[in-house]
């Protein structure tokens, strides 16, 4: 009902405004006529009497809202005038009574949607249907009412300020928007106030700036605040509309808290076997601050472990990591003390009075005892041995010790993978390294062997040592010409002509270099065919002494050349140079070195040659058959005496007879080396290994020798798992008779020479006849 009253009052006000406007228009026209000297006043046709209409927005009545009235002077009230309305909203938003000219709004108007409408009006004669006056325009303005509350378009808001900010520090500036007309009344005049967030924050009423109103706010006590700000129009007066928003304020961290260790003393332990760089433990000085304000740096400032341990900061810059700087040894020092300081890396000078921003703690590190492998007195051994060193010579005594407090006994051995040729032997208890085979620098210059030291009480604890043995050169090789050295001389050669330049080779490597001396062998010194000139540069020339060479007279000459070196002891050799007489062309190029068959009968035909070759072939076949039959007749002789078979392969189907198996080896020979000689007389093809070493290993160390061989068998991954000790000894290396076995033939690329069988007496006479070589001497031709 209240809205209806307001509507009626508003309609009355508009009617009064229209009447006043009409009266004012008449007065103005009458005054115009008088000023222009027109005739007496009389009623004439007039124009429209309005300029604009005003209407309040948001009308909510049930009846159409009366806006105003259109009236023409020609309207006599008899209904002959028809009013027509056109333009913005005509017919949809606004209607007109075509008889009375009353204008009404038939829709709810909103100034925030459209603030004014431009309309056109015209008066027509109903009878003639013609316009009585020209069309005129007028404006309908929508007047604002306070129907929109202020709004914060970007809320809710986020703001951050440092903790401990002073009073009055600006936090954020807020702006509320009111859709009402700011030029009309107080509908859009906004005032700000704080509804939530006191006493920490406040807001300025006119500007909307939020400020700190309480100093000393601590992030570590409270980090987040929710502030509610209100914006109210009508200048904050009663009846105004209001809108609110939330400002979430976060306190950012500043370095206002010093670090602090949780404990005054930390206990840590580490095994002594831990390598350098291993982590012992971590410590942390806690800081209530966060981010870079909590970053730490750690250092060892005191303690007896400053040189043994180190500390660093982890990637997060929060923890201190203690690591090993030097090797640890429980037997030398069992514990260490570290005084460690943790300090902030980023300081805020505004809060230095709250410091110091560092803290100190004590770390006690205990070293745990670990069973360690034996240690050698040197990391690497380097030795030099002349190649003529006697077999059994002690090269060096290796020393190792148990670093543990128990100080267990040490046993030594050689890693056989590093000494495949088995040139060396080490005493199992004393560590004496000796040779067991002759050394040859020309065959192997360096021997790199690995010595193993094992604790007796703990075989798993094995230490290793690299030993480099350099074989020093000894002048033990004679210089000589290449194995097969041959040259040629032309039949047309003159006396004094050079036939060949010879150069000897010597596998030795003297420090000052080779110095060879050449001459003809004494038996060929005065031969009439060739002579030798030593050039004093390790070469020599072979010269002719005469001319007139002929293949028919002699096709091949053998010239013995005597060569000696300049080192002590002096080594000499005689090499034979084969010189063939060849036919050459005019420029001295060899054409043929084969003698012509001048003495063949002229009547010898091709058939005869074929017959001769066939006879030779048949003769060779017969010789081969005879040799085969002879070898078959000798086989039963080899098996007559079963006990004298030397090269037999013994196979045991059982796993060992234990103490009853007395045929496996003679233990007496191992305990008494002299008995081994007696055994050797009975079985000359099998000398125990202990005999070959008895000259170099004391009798008291037989027990150590057995342990050494046992250890060697345990460490040899290729050895068969025998349960009994089979001692076939050094049949080749240590036996006086050397080796007669063909099993060792793979160790050499050359054929065996058996001439020494002639010196072994009547028992080896048959072998000497079978394998011996008859010496045939033919005088050389030079």
XYZ file of C-alpha atoms in Angstrom:
782
model
C 0.000 0.000 0.000
C 2.934 2.270 0.721
C 4.171 1.870 -2.836
C 0.728 2.863 -4.186
C 0.795 6.094 -2.207
C 4.236 6.861 -3.503
C 3.008 6.251 -7.033
C 0.038 8.608 -6.651
C 2.237 11.326 -5.203
C 4.666 10.876 -8.019
C 1.866 11.152 -10.650
C 0.562 14.369 -9.060
C 4.021 15.833 -9.115
C 4.387 15.043 -12.801
C 1.008 16.633 -13.623
C 1.961 19.797 -11.793
C 5.231 19.887 -13.700
C 3.311 19.555 -17.002
C 0.878 22.341 -16.144
C 3.672 24.625 -15.119
C 5.479 23.911 -18.337
C 2.299 24.588 -20.393
C 1.611 27.904 -18.643
C 5.183 28.985 -19.059
C 4.972 28.237 -22.768
C 1.863 30.330 -23.247
C 3.402 33.276 -21.443
C 6.485 33.105 -23.557
C 4.498 33.116 -26.808
C 2.341 36.055 -25.756
C 5.420 38.070 -24.843
C 6.853 37.319 -28.240
C 3.817 38.652 -30.033
C 3.885 41.911 -28.114
C 7.555 42.460 -28.816
C 7.108 41.898 -32.541
C 4.124 44.263 -32.811
C 1.649 41.669 -33.783
C -2.055 42.275 -33.699
C -4.322 41.762 -30.803
C -3.897 38.429 -28.831
C -5.767 35.587 -30.266
C -5.570 31.790 -30.072
C -3.464 30.120 -32.781
C -2.015 26.657 -33.425
C 0.841 25.865 -31.055
C 3.666 23.278 -30.747
C 4.336 20.597 -28.070
C 4.605 21.817 -24.503
C 7.079 19.254 -23.069
C 10.874 18.867 -23.045
C 11.465 15.727 -20.991
C 9.782 13.438 -18.492
C 11.230 11.861 -15.304
C 10.280 8.521 -13.841
C 11.648 6.583 -10.867
C 13.190 3.131 -11.524
C 12.119 -0.128 -9.993
C 8.368 0.579 -9.907
C 6.684 -2.496 -8.484
C 2.935 -1.492 -8.574
C 0.229 -3.529 -10.196
C -1.076 -0.723 -12.432
C 0.857 0.892 -15.278
C 3.024 3.752 -14.056
C 1.814 7.147 -15.200
C 4.701 9.141 -16.688
C 3.114 12.275 -18.218
C 0.624 13.714 -20.662
C 0.913 14.941 -24.249
C -1.398 17.783 -25.318
C -1.781 19.877 -28.454
C -3.412 23.346 -28.638
C -5.582 22.056 -31.425
C -7.129 19.493 -29.142
C -10.646 20.839 -28.344
C -11.456 17.772 -26.323
C -13.957 16.427 -28.836
C -11.877 13.324 -29.624
C -10.881 14.500 -33.105
C -7.161 14.412 -32.229
C -5.250 11.135 -32.206
C -1.872 10.939 -30.435
C 0.801 8.599 -31.797
C 3.994 7.535 -29.852
C 7.129 6.055 -31.458
C 10.812 5.592 -30.646
C 12.654 3.701 -27.831
C 10.311 1.302 -26.093
C 7.154 2.657 -27.711
C 4.470 0.004 -27.520
C 6.692 -2.378 -25.458
C 7.843 -0.312 -22.536
C 5.671 2.781 -22.920
C 2.045 3.214 -24.057
C -0.036 6.300 -24.814
C -3.761 6.913 -24.699
C -4.328 8.167 -28.263
C -7.324 10.235 -27.172
C -6.020 11.886 -23.972
C -2.244 11.705 -24.606
C -1.535 10.063 -21.230
C 1.791 8.103 -21.215
C 2.274 5.051 -18.967
C 5.164 2.614 -18.355
C 4.010 -0.938 -18.646
C 7.333 -2.617 -17.616
C 9.620 -2.337 -14.656
C 12.386 0.139 -15.388
C 16.009 -0.270 -14.232
C 18.346 2.686 -14.497
C 21.400 0.379 -14.281
C 20.145 -1.304 -17.444
C 19.024 1.808 -19.382
C 19.144 5.328 -17.962
C 16.944 7.153 -20.545
C 14.670 6.599 -23.560
C 14.331 8.795 -26.701
C 10.636 8.961 -27.891
C 8.793 10.753 -30.709
C 5.177 12.052 -30.585
C 2.722 13.358 -33.232
C -0.918 14.574 -33.317
C -3.132 13.349 -36.181
C -6.649 14.300 -37.310
C -8.861 11.271 -36.942
C -11.163 12.325 -39.763
C -8.537 13.214 -42.351
C -5.876 10.888 -40.971
C -3.317 13.590 -41.511
C -0.761 15.040 -39.069
C -1.733 18.341 -37.533
C 1.767 19.236 -36.360
C 5.312 18.087 -37.148
C 6.730 15.111 -35.173
C 8.597 16.104 -32.023
C 11.147 14.243 -29.824
C 11.251 14.059 -26.069
C 13.281 12.155 -23.451
C 12.105 10.003 -20.616
C 14.826 9.891 -17.919
C 14.952 7.081 -15.342
C 15.669 8.488 -11.945
C 17.966 6.420 -9.626
C 16.968 4.892 -6.350
C 19.369 3.073 -3.936
C 18.734 -0.432 -5.124
C 22.371 -1.747 -5.527
C 24.704 -2.575 -2.675
C 28.491 -2.018 -3.011
C 30.399 -5.022 -4.333
C 34.054 -6.119 -4.159
C 34.590 -7.481 -7.632
C 37.990 -9.147 -6.996
C 37.339 -10.728 -3.606
C 38.236 -12.673 -1.662
C 41.703 -11.105 -1.435
C 45.107 -12.514 -0.522
C 47.789 -10.403 1.107
C 51.203 -11.076 2.639
C 53.233 -8.930 5.010
C 56.426 -9.678 6.966
C 56.019 -10.714 10.529
C 56.970 -8.131 13.157
C 55.679 -5.348 10.864
C 55.203 -1.971 12.555
C 51.799 -0.321 13.206
C 50.430 1.486 10.165
C 52.080 -0.806 7.607
C 49.853 -0.941 4.538
C 48.538 -4.428 3.851
C 46.225 -3.976 0.839
C 44.000 -1.357 -0.826
C 40.365 -2.395 -1.432
C 37.800 -0.798 -3.779
C 34.060 -1.552 -3.749
C 31.878 -0.709 -6.764
C 28.263 0.580 -6.463
C 26.098 0.369 -9.580
C 23.848 3.281 -8.473
C 24.146 6.784 -9.964
C 27.077 8.568 -8.263
C 25.757 11.986 -9.486
C 22.400 11.649 -7.849
C 22.117 11.610 -4.079
C 24.252 9.382 -1.824
C 23.304 6.079 -3.367
C 26.863 5.427 -4.577
C 28.815 7.078 -1.757
C 30.687 4.146 -0.095
C 32.221 4.000 3.368
C 34.527 1.083 4.519
C 34.651 -0.542 7.927
C 36.180 -3.713 9.440
C 33.876 -6.378 10.815
C 36.492 -9.054 11.697
C 40.223 -8.836 12.294
C 40.537 -6.435 15.165
C 42.772 -5.577 16.917
C 45.405 -6.780 14.444
C 44.216 -4.793 11.411
C 42.119 -1.711 10.547
C 40.722 -0.105 7.398
C 40.500 3.543 6.371
C 36.785 4.480 5.839
C 37.177 6.484 2.649
C 40.216 4.949 0.904
C 39.662 1.274 1.790
C 43.349 0.790 2.758
C 43.875 -2.061 5.226
C 46.709 -1.361 7.688
C 48.470 -3.116 10.590
C 47.040 -1.913 13.881
C 48.980 -4.170 16.262
C 52.791 -4.376 16.249
C 55.001 -7.402 16.955
C 52.848 -10.054 15.279
C 54.911 -13.288 15.312
C 54.589 -15.823 12.496
C 55.807 -18.591 14.756
C 52.801 -17.853 17.038
C 50.171 -17.267 14.345
C 50.728 -17.207 10.626
C 47.314 -16.632 8.975
C 44.566 -14.046 9.629
C 41.106 -13.712 8.078
C 39.838 -10.113 7.937
C 36.258 -9.178 6.923
C 35.817 -5.715 5.373
C 32.410 -4.045 4.795
C 31.552 -1.379 2.215
C 28.281 0.564 2.865
C 26.635 3.176 0.593
C 24.541 6.243 1.553
C 27.702 7.460 3.267
C 27.303 4.809 5.883
C 23.995 6.217 7.081
C 21.191 4.146 8.389
C 19.243 2.508 5.579
C 22.247 2.202 3.242
C 23.103 -1.037 1.481
C 26.322 -2.915 2.340
C 28.622 -5.523 0.829
C 31.474 -7.473 2.442
C 34.631 -9.304 1.394
C 37.322 -11.401 3.057
C 41.041 -10.575 3.084
C 43.286 -13.565 3.942
C 46.494 -12.137 5.318
C 49.634 -14.278 5.736
C 52.668 -13.302 7.751
C 55.900 -14.015 5.880
C 58.948 -15.205 7.794
C 61.879 -13.098 8.925
C 64.992 -14.409 10.634
C 64.068 -13.500 14.192
C 64.784 -16.892 15.843
C 68.282 -18.319 16.530
C 68.973 -22.034 15.812
C 69.154 -24.567 18.621
C 70.450 -28.178 18.899
C 68.103 -30.635 20.579
C 70.963 -32.284 22.482
C 74.115 -31.028 24.085
C 75.889 -34.333 23.360
C 75.443 -36.737 20.439
C 76.784 -40.319 20.448
C 77.815 -41.936 17.127
C 79.816 -45.020 16.116
C 81.572 -46.146 12.956
C 83.504 -49.352 12.071
C 87.211 -48.905 11.568
C 86.929 -50.511 8.118
C 84.692 -47.711 6.809
C 86.386 -46.086 3.807
C 87.287 -42.420 3.599
C 84.225 -40.357 2.680
C 81.757 -42.640 4.474
C 78.936 -40.964 6.412
C 79.184 -41.271 10.177
C 75.905 -39.511 11.037
C 73.753 -36.385 10.741
C 72.924 -33.608 13.186
C 70.528 -30.673 12.934
C 70.242 -27.343 14.701
C 66.507 -26.647 14.594
C 65.267 -23.155 13.703
C 61.693 -21.959 14.150
C 62.106 -19.862 11.038
C 61.537 -21.303 7.576
C 62.996 -21.000 4.095
C 66.317 -19.250 3.726
C 65.976 -17.909 7.263
C 66.344 -21.482 8.552
C 69.290 -22.448 6.319
C 72.361 -23.542 8.261
C 76.064 -23.982 7.839
C 78.026 -26.388 10.038
C 81.678 -26.453 11.037
C 83.956 -28.326 13.433
C 85.432 -25.660 15.689
C 87.288 -27.863 18.178
C 87.982 -31.426 19.308
C 90.589 -34.135 18.801
C 88.821 -35.368 15.660
C 89.162 -32.189 13.582
C 91.791 -33.816 11.359
C 90.023 -37.190 11.121
C 86.435 -36.127 10.416
C 84.750 -33.492 8.303
C 81.254 -31.986 8.263
C 79.230 -30.559 5.391
C 75.704 -29.264 4.866
C 73.190 -31.371 2.968
C 71.389 -29.996 -0.136
C 68.442 -28.811 1.979
C 70.813 -26.631 4.033
C 69.295 -28.017 7.206
C 71.422 -31.012 8.294
C 75.104 -31.356 9.029
C 76.625 -34.572 7.596
C 79.699 -35.923 9.416
C 82.061 -37.914 7.153
C 85.412 -39.693 7.520
C 88.382 -37.612 6.426
C 91.218 -40.028 7.220
C 91.376 -43.843 7.630
C 90.366 -45.105 11.067
C 92.255 -47.591 13.207
C 90.682 -48.976 16.339
C 94.030 -50.145 17.653
C 95.477 -46.632 17.363
C 92.512 -44.582 18.619
C 89.108 -45.875 19.659
C 87.120 -42.628 20.095
C 87.026 -38.988 19.015
C 85.322 -35.820 20.242
C 84.015 -33.092 17.919
C 82.766 -29.640 18.860
C 80.372 -28.566 16.109
C 78.751 -25.183 15.511
C 75.589 -24.579 13.480
C 74.915 -21.012 12.302
C 72.326 -19.255 10.101
C 73.568 -18.226 6.697
C 71.115 -15.312 6.153
C 70.907 -12.748 8.948
C 68.394 -9.929 9.339
C 70.170 -6.925 10.830
C 66.919 -5.654 12.323
C 66.862 -8.575 14.748
C 70.537 -9.036 15.619
C 69.693 -8.144 19.192
C 67.814 -11.457 19.442
C 70.972 -13.435 18.609
C 73.499 -14.911 18.503
C 72.156 -16.837 15.522
C 74.363 -19.922 16.099
C 74.591 -22.835 18.537
C 77.243 -25.365 19.585
C 77.010 -29.084 20.427
C 79.411 -31.953 21.188
C 79.604 -35.151 19.071
C 81.344 -38.232 20.467
C 82.386 -40.765 17.775
C 83.301 -44.327 18.814
C 85.421 -46.485 16.479
C 84.285 -50.124 16.365
C 86.861 -52.881 16.103
C 86.716 -54.951 12.889
C 88.702 -58.067 12.008
C 90.980 -56.706 9.295
C 93.072 -58.598 6.764
C 96.855 -58.670 7.182
C 98.729 -55.554 6.143
C 102.087 -55.509 4.382
C 104.882 -53.210 5.421
C 104.854 -51.667 1.955
C 102.092 -50.988 -0.554
C 104.094 -52.198 -3.582
C 107.371 -54.082 -3.866
C 109.843 -53.459 -6.698
C 112.719 -55.882 -7.156
C 115.531 -56.349 -9.630
C 116.942 -59.817 -10.218
C 119.693 -60.722 -12.712
C 118.648 -63.362 -15.157
C 121.577 -65.577 -14.183
C 120.353 -65.767 -10.584
C 120.663 -69.231 -9.117
C 117.530 -71.283 -8.588
C 116.545 -71.077 -4.936
C 118.046 -67.637 -4.337
C 116.030 -65.597 -1.843
C 114.999 -62.397 -3.590
C 113.197 -60.629 -0.773
C 111.596 -61.414 2.541
C 107.980 -60.232 2.508
C 106.568 -59.077 5.820
C 102.925 -58.688 6.834
C 101.195 -58.346 10.183
C 97.727 -58.628 11.628
C 96.590 -55.060 12.411
C 94.095 -56.316 14.999
C 94.876 -56.513 18.669
C 94.812 -60.336 18.475
C 97.886 -60.259 16.190
C 97.190 -63.657 14.614
C 99.875 -65.649 12.812
C 100.299 -65.018 9.102
C 100.764 -67.538 6.304
C 102.074 -66.512 2.880
C 101.361 -67.800 -0.609
C 101.534 -66.730 -4.246
C 98.427 -66.157 -6.299
C 99.092 -68.666 -9.067
C 97.015 -66.731 -11.551
C 99.750 -64.075 -11.396
C 102.607 -66.604 -11.780
C 101.370 -69.113 -14.310
C 104.885 -70.280 -15.107
C 105.558 -71.005 -11.409
C 108.909 -69.235 -11.448
C 108.723 -68.221 -7.796
C 108.032 -69.747 -4.405
C 107.407 -68.079 -1.040
C 108.001 -69.706 2.296
C 104.647 -70.097 4.021
C 105.867 -68.897 7.421
C 108.899 -66.660 6.870
C 107.697 -64.915 3.702
C 111.005 -65.495 1.892
C 110.446 -65.072 -1.847
C 112.765 -67.235 -3.946
C 113.146 -68.504 -7.492
C 112.370 -72.118 -8.412
C 113.039 -71.908 -12.164
C 115.788 -70.247 -14.175
C 114.941 -66.714 -15.262
C 115.448 -65.474 -18.791
C 115.111 -61.768 -19.549
C 114.869 -62.469 -23.263
C 111.791 -64.607 -22.579
C 110.049 -62.564 -19.825
C 111.383 -59.172 -18.797
C 108.872 -58.427 -16.026
C 107.153 -60.719 -13.555
C 104.161 -59.173 -11.826
C 103.113 -61.502 -9.047
C 100.625 -61.156 -6.218
C 101.570 -62.223 -2.706
C 98.733 -63.326 -0.405
C 98.866 -63.105 3.389
C 96.233 -65.087 5.314
C 95.375 -65.151 9.010
C 95.684 -68.633 10.428
C 92.641 -68.234 12.699
C 90.449 -66.662 10.020
C 91.188 -67.854 6.464
C 88.704 -65.333 5.098
C 91.021 -62.476 6.087
C 93.458 -62.330 3.171
C 95.660 -59.378 2.276
C 97.322 -58.985 -1.103
C 100.488 -57.297 -2.299
C 101.688 -56.577 -5.828
C 105.322 -57.416 -6.452
C 107.030 -56.240 -9.627
C 110.186 -58.226 -10.436
C 112.398 -56.845 -13.174
C 114.806 -59.297 -14.752
C 118.151 -57.594 -15.345
C 120.025 -58.359 -18.506
C 123.129 -60.518 -18.468
C 125.251 -61.080 -21.532
C 124.256 -64.699 -21.989
C 123.408 -64.763 -25.694
C 125.916 -64.820 -28.490
C 125.425 -62.605 -31.536
C 124.691 -64.460 -34.728
C 123.368 -64.047 -38.209
C 119.737 -64.830 -38.969
C 118.935 -68.560 -38.943
C 119.156 -69.091 -42.662
C 121.248 -66.460 -44.367
C 121.916 -66.829 -48.085
C 123.305 -64.580 -50.823
C 124.648 -64.925 -54.381
C 127.647 -63.991 -56.495
C 127.515 -63.464 -60.242
C 129.675 -65.549 -62.496
C 131.020 -62.305 -63.909
C 132.059 -60.901 -60.496
C 135.561 -59.462 -60.239
C 138.036 -59.580 -57.394
C 137.226 -57.122 -54.553
C 133.545 -56.895 -55.408
C 131.102 -56.686 -52.452
C 128.869 -59.741 -52.283
C 126.791 -59.042 -49.168
C 126.516 -56.799 -46.084
C 125.941 -58.897 -42.963
C 124.510 -57.690 -39.628
C 124.258 -59.859 -36.542
C 121.387 -59.924 -34.053
C 121.656 -60.389 -30.287
C 118.620 -60.702 -27.947
C 120.646 -59.154 -25.121
C 120.165 -55.463 -24.389
C 123.373 -53.922 -22.983
C 123.254 -50.443 -21.525
C 125.747 -49.016 -23.987
C 124.284 -50.737 -27.000
C 125.660 -53.592 -29.093
C 129.260 -53.679 -30.312
C 129.822 -56.604 -32.681
C 133.153 -57.755 -34.095
C 133.310 -59.828 -37.307
C 135.998 -62.073 -38.825
C 136.204 -65.249 -40.864
C 136.430 -68.449 -38.900
C 140.050 -69.648 -38.497
C 139.515 -72.555 -40.845
C 138.369 -70.185 -43.588
C 140.692 -67.275 -42.893
C 143.015 -68.031 -45.824
C 140.469 -69.255 -48.340
C 141.114 -67.994 -51.880
C 137.500 -67.115 -52.683
C 136.146 -64.578 -50.158
C 137.315 -62.160 -47.511
C 135.517 -60.127 -44.774
C 135.834 -56.436 -43.854
C 134.532 -55.296 -40.387
C 132.945 -51.871 -40.823
C 133.089 -51.112 -37.062
C 129.364 -50.178 -37.096
C 127.996 -53.623 -36.233
C 128.043 -54.599 -39.942
C 130.584 -56.318 -42.194
C 131.131 -56.686 -45.918
C 131.758 -59.980 -47.695
C 134.146 -59.340 -50.647
C 135.393 -61.588 -53.460
C 139.101 -62.360 -53.697
C 139.098 -63.482 -57.280
C 137.093 -63.521 -60.478
C 136.144 -66.257 -62.909
C 133.220 -67.879 -61.142
C 131.411 -70.821 -62.744
C 128.384 -72.862 -61.688
C 129.926 -75.921 -63.353
C 132.985 -75.794 -61.147
C 131.142 -75.146 -57.861
C 127.561 -73.877 -57.442
C 127.490 -73.260 -53.660
C 130.074 -71.926 -51.156
C 129.716 -72.027 -47.356
C 131.544 -69.235 -45.584
C 131.844 -69.500 -41.739
C 131.770 -66.084 -40.048
C 133.015 -65.614 -36.482
C 131.064 -62.988 -34.434
C 131.746 -61.723 -30.917
C 130.189 -58.970 -28.759
C 131.848 -56.378 -26.554
C 130.187 -57.225 -23.258
C 131.496 -59.270 -20.358
C 131.458 -62.177 -20.371
C 132.203 -62.099 -24.100
C 129.881 -64.279 -26.164
C 130.894 -65.604 -29.585
C 129.313 -67.631 -32.318
C 130.044 -68.884 -35.787
C 127.395 -68.461 -38.446
C 127.545 -69.881 -41.918
C 126.767 -67.745 -44.932
C 125.574 -69.659 -47.984
C 126.801 -68.126 -51.241
C 125.370 -69.378 -54.532
C 126.987 -68.807 -57.903
C 124.383 -67.389 -60.274
C 124.222 -66.290 -63.868
C 123.470 -62.573 -64.188
C 122.643 -60.169 -66.977
C 124.733 -57.223 -68.054
C 123.437 -55.028 -65.262
C 124.257 -57.589 -62.551
C 120.721 -58.824 -61.985
C 120.442 -62.494 -61.069
C 118.888 -64.616 -63.820
C 119.382 -68.205 -62.630
C 121.203 -69.944 -59.790
C 120.549 -73.568 -60.947
C 123.424 -75.515 -62.543
C 122.715 -76.809 -66.064
C 122.553 -80.582 -66.481
C 125.494 -80.803 -68.847
C 126.396 -84.359 -67.867
C 123.040 -85.938 -68.687
C 123.239 -88.410 -71.541
C 121.736 -87.039 -74.674
C 119.766 -90.238 -75.212
C 117.932 -90.063 -71.810
C 114.242 -89.860 -72.694
C 111.166 -88.773 -70.750
C 110.095 -92.377 -70.245
C 113.387 -93.181 -68.564
C 112.928 -90.295 -66.138
C 109.436 -91.554 -65.250
C 110.770 -95.049 -64.599
C 113.474 -93.705 -62.292
C 110.909 -91.721 -60.284
C 108.642 -94.790 -59.968
C 111.519 -96.845 -58.555
C 112.285 -94.174 -55.997
C 108.635 -94.119 -54.895
C 108.509 -97.947 -54.472
C 111.715 -97.818 -52.454
C 110.253 -95.205 -50.082
C 107.120 -97.311 -49.529
C 109.206 -100.341 -48.596
C 111.265 -98.335 -46.105
C 108.099 -97.104 -44.410
C 106.725 -100.656 -44.114
C 109.951 -101.894 -42.543
C 109.932 -99.114 -39.976
C 106.317 -99.891 -39.099
C 107.016 -103.614 -38.558
C 110.052 -102.816 -36.405
C 108.047 -100.551 -34.125
C 105.358 -103.253 -33.639
C 107.976 -105.834 -32.596
C 109.314 -103.469 -29.923
C 105.972 -102.872 -28.208
C 105.903 -106.142 -26.132
C 109.384 -105.301 -24.833
C 108.053 -102.090 -23.308
C 105.459 -104.022 -21.305
C 107.672 -106.825 -20.049
C 108.406 -105.233 -16.740
C 105.182 -103.808 -15.390
C 106.894 -101.924 -12.542
C 109.186 -100.094 -14.970
C 106.420 -98.271 -16.827
C 107.160 -94.604 -16.292
C 104.533 -92.721 -18.196
C 101.352 -94.378 -16.950
C 98.157 -92.670 -15.895
C 97.038 -93.795 -12.463
C 93.296 -93.720 -11.861
C 91.753 -94.115 -8.467
C 88.087 -95.096 -8.426
C 87.789 -94.515 -4.702
C 88.039 -91.181 -2.938
C 91.229 -92.052 -1.050
C 92.201 -94.766 1.354
C 93.018 -92.548 4.252
C 95.856 -93.751 6.442
C 95.800 -97.207 4.847
C 96.502 -95.801 1.397
C 100.291 -96.092 1.610
C 100.824 -96.428 -2.111
C 99.737 -92.869 -2.879
C 102.954 -91.307 -1.591
C 105.886 -92.036 0.662
C 105.577 -89.807 3.681
C 109.082 -90.741 4.761
C 110.444 -89.054 1.674
C 108.728 -85.861 2.674
C 109.990 -85.891 6.279
C 113.532 -86.906 5.352
C 114.842 -85.415 2.104
C 117.786 -87.821 2.155
C 115.405 -90.727 1.813
C 114.110 -89.106 -1.347
C 117.449 -89.845 -2.995
C 117.033 -93.511 -2.234
C 113.571 -93.483 -3.692
C 114.924 -91.678 -6.696
C 117.362 -94.479 -7.323
C 114.506 -96.956 -7.495
C 112.224 -94.714 -9.610
C 114.462 -92.411 -11.598
C 111.535 -91.127 -13.605
C 109.696 -89.780 -10.501
C 111.552 -87.481 -8.075
C 109.419 -85.911 -5.370
C 109.015 -82.190 -5.467
C 110.393 -81.941 -1.959
C 113.751 -83.164 -3.260
C 114.009 -80.318 -5.744
C 113.308 -77.788 -3.037
C 115.201 -79.499 -0.214
C 118.336 -77.655 -1.189
C 116.610 -74.302 -0.632
C 113.979 -75.004 2.083
C 115.292 -75.895 5.573
C 114.316 -79.281 6.942
C 112.511 -77.629 9.831
C 110.079 -75.987 7.428
C 108.693 -79.216 5.951
C 105.501 -78.646 7.887
C 105.295 -75.130 6.426
C 105.929 -76.532 2.967
C 102.995 -78.943 3.309
C 100.763 -76.109 4.502
C 101.915 -74.016 1.541
C 101.008 -76.739 -0.944
C 97.667 -77.234 0.805
C 96.914 -73.511 0.635
C 97.963 -73.466 -3.002
C 95.545 -76.288 -3.789
C 92.724 -74.518 -1.901
C 93.242 -71.288 -3.826
C 93.599 -73.007 -7.207
C 90.103 -73.007 -8.739
C 91.259 -75.339 -11.542
C 92.690 -78.097 -9.304
C 90.700 -81.386 -9.090
C 89.196 -82.193 -5.662
C 91.620 -84.950 -4.704
C 91.472 -86.313 -1.162
C 95.041 -87.632 -1.211
C 98.303 -85.801 -1.870
C 99.909 -87.139 -5.067
C 103.510 -85.995 -5.312
C 104.925 -86.460 -8.796
C 107.441 -83.746 -8.038
C 109.652 -81.878 -10.476
C 110.255 -84.571 -13.024
C 111.351 -82.031 -15.592
C 112.441 -79.014 -13.631
C 114.072 -80.565 -10.572
C 115.135 -84.038 -11.710
C 118.758 -84.676 -12.631
C 117.496 -86.739 -15.570
C 115.307 -83.880 -16.774
C 112.118 -85.077 -18.447
C 111.513 -88.032 -20.664
C 107.806 -87.432 -20.828
C 106.049 -86.278 -23.943
C 103.446 -84.604 -21.762
C 105.704 -81.589 -21.532
C 106.131 -81.271 -25.237
C 103.434 -78.564 -25.358
C 105.699 -76.233 -23.387
C 108.164 -75.917 -26.212
C 107.939 -75.412 -29.923
C 111.201 -77.246 -30.617
C 111.931 -80.971 -30.826
C 113.547 -82.769 -27.901
C 117.242 -83.576 -28.150
C 118.222 -86.904 -26.624
C 121.999 -86.914 -27.174
C 122.522 -86.650 -23.421
C 121.261 -90.268 -23.074
C 124.700 -91.467 -24.132
C 126.109 -90.057 -20.895
C 123.668 -91.846 -18.591
C 125.333 -95.217 -18.581
C 124.389 -98.701 -19.790
C 120.855 -98.585 -18.360
C 119.925 -95.961 -20.927
C 121.882 -97.495 -23.788
C 118.764 -98.788 -25.511
C 117.047 -95.399 -25.276
C 120.197 -93.771 -26.585
C 120.136 -96.072 -29.607
C 116.446 -95.376 -30.230
C 116.484 -91.591 -29.772
C 120.113 -90.636 -30.172
C 121.405 -88.695 -33.146
C 124.479 -89.705 -35.030
C 126.865 -86.880 -35.633
C 127.805 -86.537 -39.273
C 130.534 -84.108 -40.022
C 131.252 -82.914 -43.522
C 133.835 -80.251 -44.121
C 132.360 -76.914 -45.273
C 133.154 -75.707 -48.688
C 134.466 -72.164 -48.859
